[in-house]
Structures are given as structure tokens and as C-alpha cells.
Tab-separated table of C-alpha atoms in Angstrom:
chain	number	residue	atom	x	y	z
A	1	UNK	CA	94.600	176.047	79.674
A	2	UNK	CA	97.191	175.131	82.288
A	3	UNK	CA	99.321	178.133	83.256
A	4	UNK	CA	102.510	177.235	85.099
A	5	UNK	CA	103.709	180.071	87.324
A	6	UNK	CA	107.461	179.724	87.849
A	7	UNK	CA	109.659	181.529	90.340
A	8	UNK	CA	112.188	180.973	93.083
A	9	UNK	CA	111.089	180.726	96.730
A	10	UNK	CA	110.042	184.248	97.707
A	11	UNK	CA	109.265	185.377	94.151
A	12	UNK	CA	105.615	185.905	95.070
A	13	UNK	CA	104.084	182.964	93.192
A	14	UNK	CA	101.449	182.257	95.824
A	15	UNK	CA	100.316	185.863	96.160
A	16	UNK	CA	100.257	186.498	92.429
A	17	UNK	CA	98.621	183.174	91.552
A	18	UNK	CA	95.870	183.846	94.083
A	19	UNK	CA	95.244	187.336	92.731
A	20	UNK	CA	95.186	186.159	89.114
A	21	UNK	CA	92.871	183.242	89.946
A	22	UNK	CA	90.459	185.544	91.781
A	23	UNK	CA	90.424	187.974	88.847
A	24	UNK	CA	89.941	185.339	86.146
A	25	UNK	CA	88.008	182.540	87.862
A	26	UNK	CA	90.823	180.062	87.283
A	27	UNK	CA	91.568	177.276	89.753
A	28	UNK	CA	94.632	178.017	91.875
A	29	UNK	CA	96.533	174.796	92.563
A	30	UNK	CA	99.396	175.392	95.003
A	31	UNK	CA	101.719	172.472	95.662
A	32	UNK	CA	102.885	173.976	98.948
A	33	UNK	CA	99.319	174.222	100.274
A	34	UNK	CA	98.613	170.625	99.304
A	35	UNK	CA	101.740	169.410	101.096
A	36	UNK	CA	101.053	171.522	104.184
A	37	UNK	CA	97.544	170.046	104.425
A	38	UNK	CA	99.022	166.536	104.318
A	39	UNK	CA	101.634	167.485	106.935
A	40	UNK	CA	99.008	168.991	109.244
A	41	UNK	CA	96.906	165.834	108.914
A	42	UNK	CA	99.911	163.669	109.742
A	43	UNK	CA	99.439	161.420	106.711
A	44	UNK	CA	102.286	159.162	105.497
A	45	UNK	CA	102.692	161.453	102.471
A	46	UNK	CA	102.837	164.498	104.721
A	47	UNK	CA	105.388	162.992	107.074
A	48	UNK	CA	107.589	161.909	104.175
A	49	UNK	CA	107.331	165.323	102.513
A	50	UNK	CA	108.117	167.158	105.769
A	51	UNK	CA	111.561	165.569	106.011
A	52	UNK	CA	112.534	166.974	102.599
A	53	UNK	CA	110.883	170.371	103.095
A	54	UNK	CA	112.499	170.951	106.498
A	55	UNK	CA	115.893	170.184	104.952
A	56	UNK	CA	115.314	172.649	102.126
A	57	UNK	CA	115.218	169.825	99.573
A	58	UNK	CA	112.718	169.006	96.839
A	59	UNK	CA	110.101	166.336	97.504
A	60	UNK	CA	110.742	163.368	95.134
A	61	UNK	CA	109.144	163.675	91.712
A	62	UNK	CA	107.033	160.533	91.948
A	63	UNK	CA	105.315	161.801	95.098
A	64	UNK	CA	104.644	165.267	93.738
A	65	UNK	CA	103.515	164.120	90.282
A	66	UNK	CA	101.018	161.665	91.708
A	67	UNK	CA	99.524	164.322	93.957
A	68	UNK	CA	99.202	166.873	91.153
A	69	UNK	CA	97.616	164.392	88.742
A	70	UNK	CA	94.960	163.593	91.336
A	71	UNK	CA	94.306	167.282	92.028
A	72	UNK	CA	93.928	168.177	88.340
A	73	UNK	CA	91.370	165.390	87.961
A	74	UNK	CA	88.986	167.190	90.332
A	75	UNK	CA	85.978	169.028	88.785
A	76	UNK	CA	87.103	172.582	89.607
A	77	UNK	CA	90.338	172.002	87.680
A	78	UNK	CA	88.583	171.116	84.424
A	79	UNK	CA	88.935	174.672	83.067
A	80	UNK	CA	91.820	177.093	83.382
A	81	UNK	CA	94.303	176.147	86.091
A	82	UNK	CA	97.159	178.163	87.565
A	83	UNK	CA	99.868	175.865	88.885
A	84	UNK	CA	101.872	177.385	91.740
A	85	UNK	CA	104.945	175.448	92.849
A	86	UNK	CA	104.833	172.780	90.139
A	87	UNK	CA	106.714	171.724	88.100
A	88	UNK	CA	110.039	172.252	89.864
A	89	UNK	CA	112.110	169.825	87.816
A	90	UNK	CA	112.374	169.025	84.113
A	91	UNK	CA	111.087	165.522	84.875
A	92	UNK	CA	107.972	167.028	86.433
A	93	UNK	CA	107.507	169.383	83.472
A	94	UNK	CA	107.826	166.492	81.038
A	95	UNK	CA	105.360	164.413	83.072
A	96	UNK	CA	102.890	167.297	82.991
A	97	UNK	CA	103.247	167.541	79.209
A	98	UNK	CA	102.729	163.790	78.828
A	99	UNK	CA	99.710	163.714	81.132
A	100	UNK	CA	97.804	166.624	79.636
A	101	UNK	CA	99.443	167.695	76.383
A	102	UNK	CA	97.570	165.151	74.269
A	103	UNK	CA	94.201	166.019	75.822
A	104	UNK	CA	93.953	169.359	74.053
A	105	UNK	CA	94.826	171.485	77.102
A	106	UNK	CA	97.545	174.011	76.337
A	107	UNK	CA	100.405	174.276	78.827
A	108	UNK	CA	102.320	177.556	79.052
A	109	UNK	CA	104.578	179.132	81.671
A	110	UNK	CA	105.349	182.542	83.130
A	111	UNK	CA	108.570	183.128	85.073
A	112	UNK	CA	108.625	185.761	87.840
A	113	UNK	CA	112.186	187.105	87.927
A	114	UNK	CA	113.457	188.512	91.247
A	115	UNK	CA	117.045	189.230	92.374
A	116	UNK	CA	118.475	186.768	94.920
A	117	UNK	CA	118.997	189.382	97.641
A	118	UNK	CA	115.345	190.372	97.364
A	119	UNK	CA	114.306	186.722	97.518
A	120	UNK	CA	116.150	186.185	100.809
A	121	UNK	CA	114.594	189.291	102.359
A	122	UNK	CA	111.122	188.268	101.267
A	123	UNK	CA	111.389	184.716	102.584
A	124	UNK	CA	112.831	185.458	106.012
A	125	UNK	CA	110.248	188.209	106.563
A	126	UNK	CA	107.248	185.941	106.030
A	127	UNK	CA	104.969	184.953	108.920
A	128	UNK	CA	101.862	182.757	109.041
A	129	UNK	CA	99.023	182.476	111.542
A	130	UNK	CA	99.401	179.326	113.617
A	131	UNK	CA	95.613	178.945	113.727
A	132	UNK	CA	93.920	180.074	110.491
A	133	UNK	CA	96.919	180.039	108.152
A	134	UNK	CA	96.667	183.665	106.986
A	135	UNK	CA	99.983	184.949	105.613
A	136	UNK	CA	101.845	188.159	106.476
A	137	UNK	CA	105.198	189.803	105.815
A	138	UNK	CA	107.092	191.956	108.296
A	139	UNK	CA	107.740	194.625	105.631
A	140	UNK	CA	105.322	194.162	102.742
A	141	UNK	CA	102.204	192.998	104.604
A	142	UNK	CA	102.615	193.494	108.370
A	143	UNK	CA	99.820	192.612	110.817
A	144	UNK	CA	97.999	195.428	112.596
A	145	UNK	CA	99.388	194.196	115.910
A	146	UNK	CA	102.919	192.818	115.984
A	147	UNK	CA	103.042	189.057	116.185
A	148	UNK	CA	99.254	188.546	116.118
A	149	UNK	CA	96.853	187.608	113.320
A	150	UNK	CA	94.425	190.328	112.214
A	151	UNK	CA	91.656	187.787	111.657
A	152	UNK	CA	91.777	185.595	114.789
A	153	UNK	CA	94.422	187.163	117.058
A	154	UNK	CA	96.406	183.915	117.164
A	155	UNK	CA	100.215	184.113	117.257
A	156	UNK	CA	102.178	184.436	114.023
A	157	UNK	CA	104.990	181.975	113.433
A	158	UNK	CA	107.817	181.428	110.965
A	159	UNK	CA	107.289	178.363	108.816
A	160	UNK	CA	110.090	175.838	109.168
A	161	UNK	CA	111.022	176.222	105.491
A	162	UNK	CA	111.244	180.030	105.898
A	163	UNK	CA	113.738	179.938	108.781
A	164	UNK	CA	117.026	181.741	107.942
A	165	UNK	CA	119.079	178.563	108.293
A	166	UNK	CA	116.848	176.823	105.738
A	167	UNK	CA	116.579	179.623	103.187
A	168	UNK	CA	120.116	179.358	101.808
A	169	UNK	CA	119.701	175.609	101.269
A	170	UNK	CA	116.330	176.088	99.578
A	171	UNK	CA	117.686	178.673	97.155
A	172	UNK	CA	120.818	176.688	96.375
A	173	UNK	CA	118.806	173.559	95.621
A	174	UNK	CA	116.003	175.213	93.696
A	175	UNK	CA	117.554	177.968	91.558
A	176	UNK	CA	119.403	175.504	89.327
A	177	UNK	CA	116.275	173.390	88.854
A	178	UNK	CA	114.225	176.519	88.177
A	179	UNK	CA	116.573	177.571	85.375
A	180	UNK	CA	116.298	174.123	83.799
A	181	UNK	CA	112.499	174.141	83.950
A	182	UNK	CA	112.377	177.647	82.471
A	183	UNK	CA	114.570	176.434	79.604
A	184	UNK	CA	112.181	173.502	79.062
A	185	UNK	CA	109.369	175.935	78.301
A	186	UNK	CA	111.583	178.516	76.592
A	187	UNK	CA	112.895	176.076	73.973
A	188	UNK	CA	109.337	175.127	72.996
A	189	UNK	CA	108.194	178.766	72.809
A	190	UNK	CA	105.889	178.475	75.837
A	191	UNK	CA	107.661	180.817	78.289
A	192	UNK	CA	107.085	184.463	79.128
A	193	UNK	CA	109.262	186.323	81.646
A	194	UNK	CA	107.747	188.921	83.991
A	195	UNK	CA	109.655	191.286	86.278
A	196	UNK	CA	108.653	190.140	89.767
A	197	UNK	CA	110.221	193.058	91.641
A	198	UNK	CA	108.392	196.081	92.998
A	199	UNK	CA	104.896	196.526	94.424
A	200	UNK	CA	102.523	193.585	94.496
A	201	UNK	CA	99.885	195.339	92.390
A	202	UNK	CA	102.457	196.387	89.784
A	203	UNK	CA	103.723	192.809	89.456
A	204	UNK	CA	100.134	191.622	89.268
A	205	UNK	CA	99.428	193.959	86.389
A	206	UNK	CA	102.422	192.672	84.452
A	207	UNK	CA	101.456	189.070	85.147
A	208	UNK	CA	97.833	189.616	84.105
A	209	UNK	CA	99.004	191.156	80.831
A	210	UNK	CA	101.267	188.185	80.135
A	211	UNK	CA	98.491	185.705	80.957
A	212	UNK	CA	96.089	187.549	78.662
A	213	UNK	CA	98.592	187.381	75.825
A	214	UNK	CA	98.976	183.634	76.375
A	215	UNK	CA	95.197	183.179	76.392
A	216	UNK	CA	94.792	184.995	73.084
A	217	UNK	CA	97.779	183.245	71.534
A	218	UNK	CA	99.752	186.439	70.964
């Protein structure tokens, strides 16, 4: 099964996908992590993607689709996969259906719904370790020592796509596309909506219940 986890920036997709993957043994495939690895390595793909990400714009479909197809061909993605950050456009969703729908793998989606004001607060409060990449949040998951990573004591930084001046552009560009992708799955009866507000563990419980229902076909 391929489970598409949908949500606006700041909806908690990465956190929830990681928790669900750890609990179920599914492969967690996060588009953002794949792009950040390419950017850190300075590859042509990474440099091209960085221009769009820094501007709060979506990376072109052909780049993203090619990367995801290659990732899902790896051995650990042969079973259940949780897609985090893909698809973000109807074209990407259709390409995913075409690539895997005929192979017998079911493709379903869960949408994490969060109010826009909460999204903005979540995004601008995020911090990441400049060395090991561990993630924090100033309110929801603060480090033990302000500005320093708990694991390696390296400084925490704000990702370029989480900067306040970028957040408004990201939301404006992505909310409309998100609604269209959700409709793509809704019209074919493959969408479940989960309240993404509140405590992380509470959201996780609701998501796990929805994923279980999808897995049993209920």
C-alpha cells in the first residue's frame, strides 16, 4: 500500500509520518528530506530545487516525479510506504496513479487539517540542528538549552523555507494546490480527513486509526 499523507506546510506531516512508520514498519519517504540531501551535496538537482524552495515555490513536477519514482524502486519501499510531501499537484497525483496503480499497489490519502493561523505559528517556530539535522520547535518541542541541539550541542538554525518572509509565499502557493490534490483523492473515494490540531500524540492516534481503516478496507 502507498499511503499519501497530505497537509499544508506546518501541518505536522513529517512528525506524524515518522511516528506512523516507526509504529507500523512502513517506509517513510519524505520529499523534503530527499531534496535537502541533494541541496547539501550541491548536486545539479539540489541547486535547481533550492532556487524554488527559497522562493516559496513548488519544485517542477518533472523533477519531483523522477526523484520519487527512483526512490520507490528501492528495496525498502517494496512494502507499505508513507509518502510525506508528495504529491503536491494533481499532475503529480495522476503520475503516481499511472506509475503504480496498475501494479496492484493501492494508493490512498489522509489529509491533516490545521487552521492557517496555527500553520504559520508552527512553521516560524521550527528550528533544525545545523550539524546533525535534528528538528525542534520553540513551543512544541524546545531544546533543553536555548539555541543548542540536545544531541550534539551544535547551534540551531531556521531553515530558509521556514523564515517568516518565506512562509506567507509558501502557504499562498501551496494551499490551493493542496485543495486540488485532496479533491483528486476525494472524488475517487480514497481520501480520509484527520484533525491535525492539538497534541502530537493525539493527532498520531487519530492518524493511526485512519491508516488502520484504510489497511482493512473499511
